[in-house]
Amino acid sequence: MAGKLYMVPTPVGNLEDMTQRAIRILKEVSLILAEDTRTSAVLMKHFDITTPMRSHHKFNEHDTTTGIIDMLKAGEDIALVTDAGTPGISDPGFLLARECRRHNITVETLPGATAFVPALVNSGLPCERFTFEGFLPVKKGRQARLNELAQEQRTMIFYESPMRLVKTLKQFVDTFGPEREASVCREISKLHDTTHNGTLQELLNYFNQQQPRGEIVVIVAGKVADTHVKVDKYAQFKNKYNQKHDSDENI
């Protein structure tokens, strides 16, 4: 009987966000795959988890996946963790999950920490519908993707590094307009957890003066639907209705 692959979220900052179930699973599996074993070792020591660890990251996942699949087929239960958050969300995990699916191996993802959900809710922007963009391309295809998103009406979520934040906000101003509402959330659940709300231009002005630090999530409001288009469509509908109504009366 094949084993199971567990995707185990880890805290994005505050260790109190680690769930009891996550701790139990990490103690019970045969092996923990870690994005960075040095980073994960701190977490494991804190929770007295002594399960063996092995590196599994974006630079070696194509080479290590076959061996991991073989272990799972042999009946071993394995857990995957990343440095912070849920595996597969802008972190390693997709490739291994896809291969498990191809080999009919069960993948079970535990609920847990992610950076973008708290940032989205904190922003005060509409969150019933949204699009998660993660990290934009650094160079090739970046502006083309932004141009596509210029017409997006759902709230948009981006991950960004502090070194590129100001440049990104400038691109957002140029593409989405300076008055578009947005939010910059940094260091989620950590000591210096802060959320800055305002227009894109206001946020650009602020971070031009205040050097950004830490992990950053940028939330941008979607484009407001063109009310003129809605009015025109309503007028067309009303005109057709009146014409049909008049025609019926003349029969």
Short mmCIF file of C-alpha atoms in Angstrom, two decimals:
data_model
loop_
_atom_site.label_atom_id
_atom_site.label_comp_id
_atom_site.label_asym_id
_atom_site.label_seq_id
_atom_site.Cartn_x
_atom_site.Cartn_y
_atom_site.Cartn_z
CA MET A 1 0.00 0.00 0.00
CA ALA A 2 1.38 3.38 -1.00
CA GLY A 3 2.21 5.99 1.58
CA LYS A 4 0.81 9.51 1.72
CA LEU A 5 2.36 12.89 1.01
CA TYR A 6 1.42 15.54 3.55
CA MET A 7 1.71 19.24 2.63
CA VAL A 8 2.27 20.89 6.01
CA PRO A 9 2.00 24.67 6.39
CA THR A 10 4.43 26.36 8.76
CA PRO A 11 4.09 29.78 10.42
CA VAL A 12 4.90 32.84 8.32
CA GLY A 13 6.20 34.53 11.45
CA ASN A 14 4.61 33.75 14.79
CA LEU A 15 5.37 30.21 15.97
CA GLU A 16 2.06 30.13 17.85
CA ASP A 17 0.36 29.74 14.44
CA MET A 18 1.69 26.18 14.17
CA THR A 19 -1.23 23.77 14.53
CA GLN A 20 -1.26 20.76 16.84
CA ARG A 21 -2.10 18.53 13.89
CA ALA A 22 0.88 19.81 11.91
CA ILE A 23 3.19 19.00 14.82
CA ARG A 24 1.73 15.50 15.14
CA ILE A 25 2.08 14.74 11.43
CA LEU A 26 5.69 15.95 11.35
CA LYS A 27 6.49 13.64 14.26
CA GLU A 28 4.77 10.62 12.71
CA VAL A 29 6.04 10.65 9.10
CA SER A 30 9.19 8.84 8.02
CA LEU A 31 10.78 11.85 6.35
CA ILE A 32 10.36 15.63 6.19
CA LEU A 33 11.21 17.39 2.94
CA ALA A 34 12.29 20.94 3.71
CA GLU A 35 12.94 23.90 1.42
CA ASP A 36 15.88 24.85 3.66
CA THR A 37 16.81 22.32 6.32
CA ARG A 38 18.66 24.99 8.33
CA THR A 39 15.56 27.18 8.55
CA SER A 40 13.25 24.25 9.29
CA ALA A 41 15.65 22.89 11.91
CA VAL A 42 14.83 25.88 14.13
CA LEU A 43 11.11 25.07 13.91
CA MET A 44 11.65 21.35 14.51
CA LYS A 45 13.81 21.99 17.56
CA HIS A 46 11.20 24.37 19.00
CA PHE A 47 8.51 21.68 18.81
CA ASP A 48 10.80 18.76 19.68
CA ILE A 49 10.40 17.11 16.27
CA THR A 50 13.25 14.69 15.55
CA THR A 51 12.09 13.22 12.21
CA PRO A 52 14.88 13.06 9.60
CA MET A 53 14.91 15.91 7.06
CA ARG A 54 16.03 16.17 3.47
CA SER A 55 16.35 19.22 1.20
CA HIS A 56 13.67 19.70 -1.44
CA HIS A 57 13.68 23.08 -3.18
CA LYS A 58 13.23 24.67 -6.59
CA PHE A 59 16.84 23.98 -7.59
CA ASN A 60 16.77 20.22 -6.99
CA GLU A 61 13.09 19.18 -7.10
CA HIS A 62 13.34 17.86 -10.67
CA ASP A 63 16.17 15.56 -9.57
CA THR A 64 14.73 14.41 -6.25
CA THR A 65 11.07 13.86 -7.15
CA THR A 66 11.52 10.41 -8.70
CA GLY A 67 13.21 9.06 -5.57
CA ILE A 68 10.51 10.54 -3.35
CA ILE A 69 7.78 8.92 -5.46
CA ASP A 70 9.55 5.58 -5.08
CA MET A 71 9.59 5.97 -1.29
CA LEU A 72 5.89 6.82 -1.25
CA LYS A 73 5.11 3.81 -3.45
CA ALA A 74 7.03 1.66 -0.95
CA GLY A 75 4.62 2.75 1.79
CA GLU A 76 6.52 5.60 3.44
CA ASP A 77 4.56 8.64 4.65
CA ILE A 78 6.38 11.89 3.84
CA ALA A 79 5.76 15.51 4.76
CA LEU A 80 6.76 18.58 2.78
CA VAL A 81 7.37 21.94 4.47
CA THR A 82 8.66 25.24 3.12
CA ASP A 83 10.45 28.04 4.93
CA ALA A 84 7.10 29.68 5.75
CA GLY A 85 3.48 29.25 4.73
CA THR A 86 1.77 26.57 2.67
CA PRO A 87 3.78 24.47 0.19
CA GLY A 88 2.90 25.14 -3.43
CA ILE A 89 1.93 28.79 -2.90
CA SER A 90 4.88 30.54 -4.60
CA ASP A 91 7.04 27.79 -3.03
CA PRO A 92 8.04 24.22 -3.98
CA GLY A 93 5.20 21.70 -3.88
CA PHE A 94 3.33 21.77 -7.17
CA LEU A 95 5.74 19.49 -9.04
CA LEU A 96 5.70 16.82 -6.35
CA ALA A 97 1.91 16.99 -5.93
CA ARG A 98 1.47 16.62 -9.69
CA GLU A 99 3.69 13.55 -9.79
CA CYS A 100 1.79 12.02 -6.87
CA ARG A 101 -1.43 12.53 -8.78
CA ARG A 102 0.04 10.81 -11.84
CA HIS A 103 1.02 7.81 -9.71
CA ASN A 104 -2.28 7.67 -7.75
CA ILE A 105 -0.55 8.62 -4.50
CA THR A 106 -2.69 10.47 -1.98
CA VAL A 107 -1.75 14.07 -1.21
CA GLU A 108 -3.21 15.62 1.93
CA THR A 109 -2.73 19.35 2.51
CA LEU A 110 -3.25 20.58 6.05
CA PRO A 111 -4.98 23.93 6.59
CA GLY A 112 -2.62 26.54 7.91
CA ALA A 113 -0.67 29.72 7.50
CA THR A 114 -0.45 31.75 4.30
CA ALA A 115 0.63 35.37 3.97
CA PHE A 116 -1.87 36.55 1.40
CA VAL A 117 -5.14 35.74 3.19
CA PRO A 118 -4.50 37.97 6.25
CA ALA A 119 -3.17 40.71 3.94
CA LEU A 120 -6.28 40.53 1.77
CA VAL A 121 -8.65 40.77 4.73
CA ASN A 122 -6.58 43.52 6.40
CA SER A 123 -6.71 45.64 3.25
CA GLY A 124 -10.42 46.38 3.55
CA LEU A 125 -10.74 45.84 -0.20
CA PRO A 126 -13.38 43.48 -1.67
CA CYS A 127 -12.33 39.89 -0.96
CA GLU A 128 -15.31 37.81 -2.08
CA ARG A 129 -13.58 37.49 -5.49
CA PHE A 130 -9.85 37.95 -6.05
CA THR A 131 -6.94 36.85 -8.19
CA PHE A 132 -3.65 35.70 -6.67
CA GLU A 133 -0.73 36.72 -8.89
CA GLY A 134 2.15 35.86 -6.55
CA PHE A 135 5.48 37.21 -7.76
CA LEU A 136 5.34 38.99 -11.11
CA PRO A 137 8.03 38.14 -13.68
CA VAL A 138 11.15 40.13 -12.81
CA LYS A 139 11.91 41.15 -16.40
CA LYS A 140 10.55 39.29 -19.42
CA GLY A 141 6.76 39.40 -19.63
CA ARG A 142 6.32 41.67 -16.60
CA GLN A 143 4.80 44.68 -18.35
CA ALA A 144 2.74 42.47 -20.65
CA ARG A 145 1.18 40.79 -17.60
CA LEU A 146 0.48 44.14 -15.97
CA ASN A 147 -1.21 45.34 -19.16
CA GLU A 148 -3.46 42.27 -19.07
CA LEU A 149 -4.34 42.98 -15.43
CA ALA A 150 -5.24 46.61 -16.16
CA GLN A 151 -8.79 45.45 -17.01
CA GLU A 152 -9.07 42.98 -14.09
CA GLN A 153 -12.12 43.79 -11.93
CA ARG A 154 -11.28 41.44 -9.07
CA THR A 155 -8.99 42.44 -6.21
CA MET A 156 -5.40 41.52 -7.11
CA ILE A 157 -2.77 40.03 -4.78
CA PHE A 158 0.98 40.27 -5.36
CA TYR A 159 4.05 39.13 -3.46
CA GLU A 160 7.03 41.46 -3.66
CA SER A 161 10.50 41.88 -2.20
CA PRO A 162 11.37 45.07 -0.28
CA MET A 163 14.11 45.86 -2.81
CA ARG A 164 11.62 46.00 -5.69
CA LEU A 165 8.58 47.45 -3.91
CA VAL A 166 9.05 51.09 -4.94
CA LYS A 167 9.71 50.13 -8.56
CA THR A 168 6.64 47.91 -8.55
CA LEU A 169 4.41 50.61 -7.05
CA LYS A 170 5.63 53.00 -9.76
CA GLN A 171 4.70 50.46 -12.43
CA PHE A 172 1.30 49.98 -10.78
CA VAL A 173 0.71 53.75 -10.83
CA ASP A 174 1.60 53.87 -14.52
CA THR A 175 -0.54 50.86 -15.41
CA PHE A 176 -3.53 50.99 -13.03
CA GLY A 177 -3.61 54.74 -12.40
CA PRO A 178 -2.50 56.81 -9.35
CA GLU A 179 -5.96 56.83 -7.73
CA ARG A 180 -6.42 53.05 -7.60
CA GLU A 181 -6.93 51.92 -4.00
CA ALA A 182 -4.31 49.54 -2.64
CA SER A 183 -2.68 48.15 0.49
CA VAL A 184 0.86 47.16 1.40
CA CYS A 185 1.08 44.58 4.18
CA ARG A 186 4.44 43.53 5.55
CA GLU A 187 5.84 41.15 8.14
CA ILE A 188 2.53 39.31 8.62
CA SER A 189 2.17 38.00 12.21
CA LYS A 190 5.69 39.18 13.15
CA LEU A 191 6.78 41.85 15.62
CA HIS A 192 6.68 44.66 13.04
CA ASP A 193 3.45 43.59 11.30
CA THR A 194 2.09 46.71 9.56
CA THR A 195 -0.55 47.52 6.96
CA HIS A 196 -0.53 50.73 4.92
CA ASN A 197 -3.68 51.63 2.99
CA GLY A 198 -4.20 54.36 0.41
CA THR A 199 -4.07 55.09 -3.28
CA LEU A 200 -1.18 53.71 -5.29
CA GLN A 201 0.28 57.21 -5.53
CA GLU A 202 0.03 57.73 -1.77
CA LEU A 203 1.73 54.40 -1.11
CA LEU A 204 4.46 55.19 -3.64
CA ASN A 205 5.09 58.54 -1.98
CA TYR A 206 5.25 56.90 1.45
CA PHE A 207 7.68 54.14 0.52
CA ASN A 208 9.86 56.59 -1.38
CA GLN A 209 10.47 58.16 2.03
CA GLN A 210 10.37 55.03 4.20
CA GLN A 211 12.66 52.18 3.20
CA PRO A 212 10.52 49.01 3.09
CA ARG A 213 11.72 45.91 4.92
CA GLY A 214 10.55 42.36 5.42
CA GLU A 215 8.14 40.09 3.54
CA ILE A 216 5.59 42.12 1.58
CA VAL A 217 2.11 41.50 0.15
CA VAL A 218 0.55 44.14 -2.09
CA ILE A 219 -3.23 44.21 -2.54
CA VAL A 220 -4.64 46.27 -5.42
CA ALA A 221 -8.32 47.01 -6.02
CA GLY A 222 -9.76 45.78 -9.28
CA LYS A 223 -10.91 48.12 -12.01
CA VAL A 224 -14.31 49.61 -11.34
CA ALA A 225 -16.82 48.52 -13.97
CA ASP A 226 -17.61 51.20 -16.55
CA THR A 227 -20.97 52.57 -15.40
CA HIS A 228 -21.54 54.24 -18.78
CA VAL A 229 -21.48 50.83 -20.44
CA LYS A 230 -24.06 49.56 -17.96
CA VAL A 231 -26.29 52.60 -18.58
CA ASP A 232 -26.02 52.18 -22.34
CA LYS A 233 -26.96 48.50 -22.09
CA TYR A 234 -29.92 49.35 -19.87
CA ALA A 235 -31.05 52.03 -22.32
CA GLN A 236 -30.84 49.55 -25.21
CA PHE A 237 -32.85 46.99 -23.23
CA LYS A 238 -35.47 49.59 -22.27
CA ASN A 239 -35.76 50.79 -25.87
CA LYS A 240 -36.28 47.25 -27.15
CA TYR A 241 -38.87 46.60 -24.42
CA ASN A 242 -40.80 49.75 -25.29
CA GLN A 243 -40.75 48.91 -29.00
CA LYS A 244 -42.09 45.41 -28.30
CA HIS A 245 -44.72 46.79 -25.89
CA ASP A 246 -45.92 49.33 -28.47
CA SER A 247 -46.03 46.65 -31.15
CA ASP A 248 -48.16 44.36 -28.94
CA GLU A 249 -50.66 47.16 -28.28
CA ASN A 250 -51.10 47.80 -32.02
CA ILE A 251 -52.10 44.21 -32.73
#
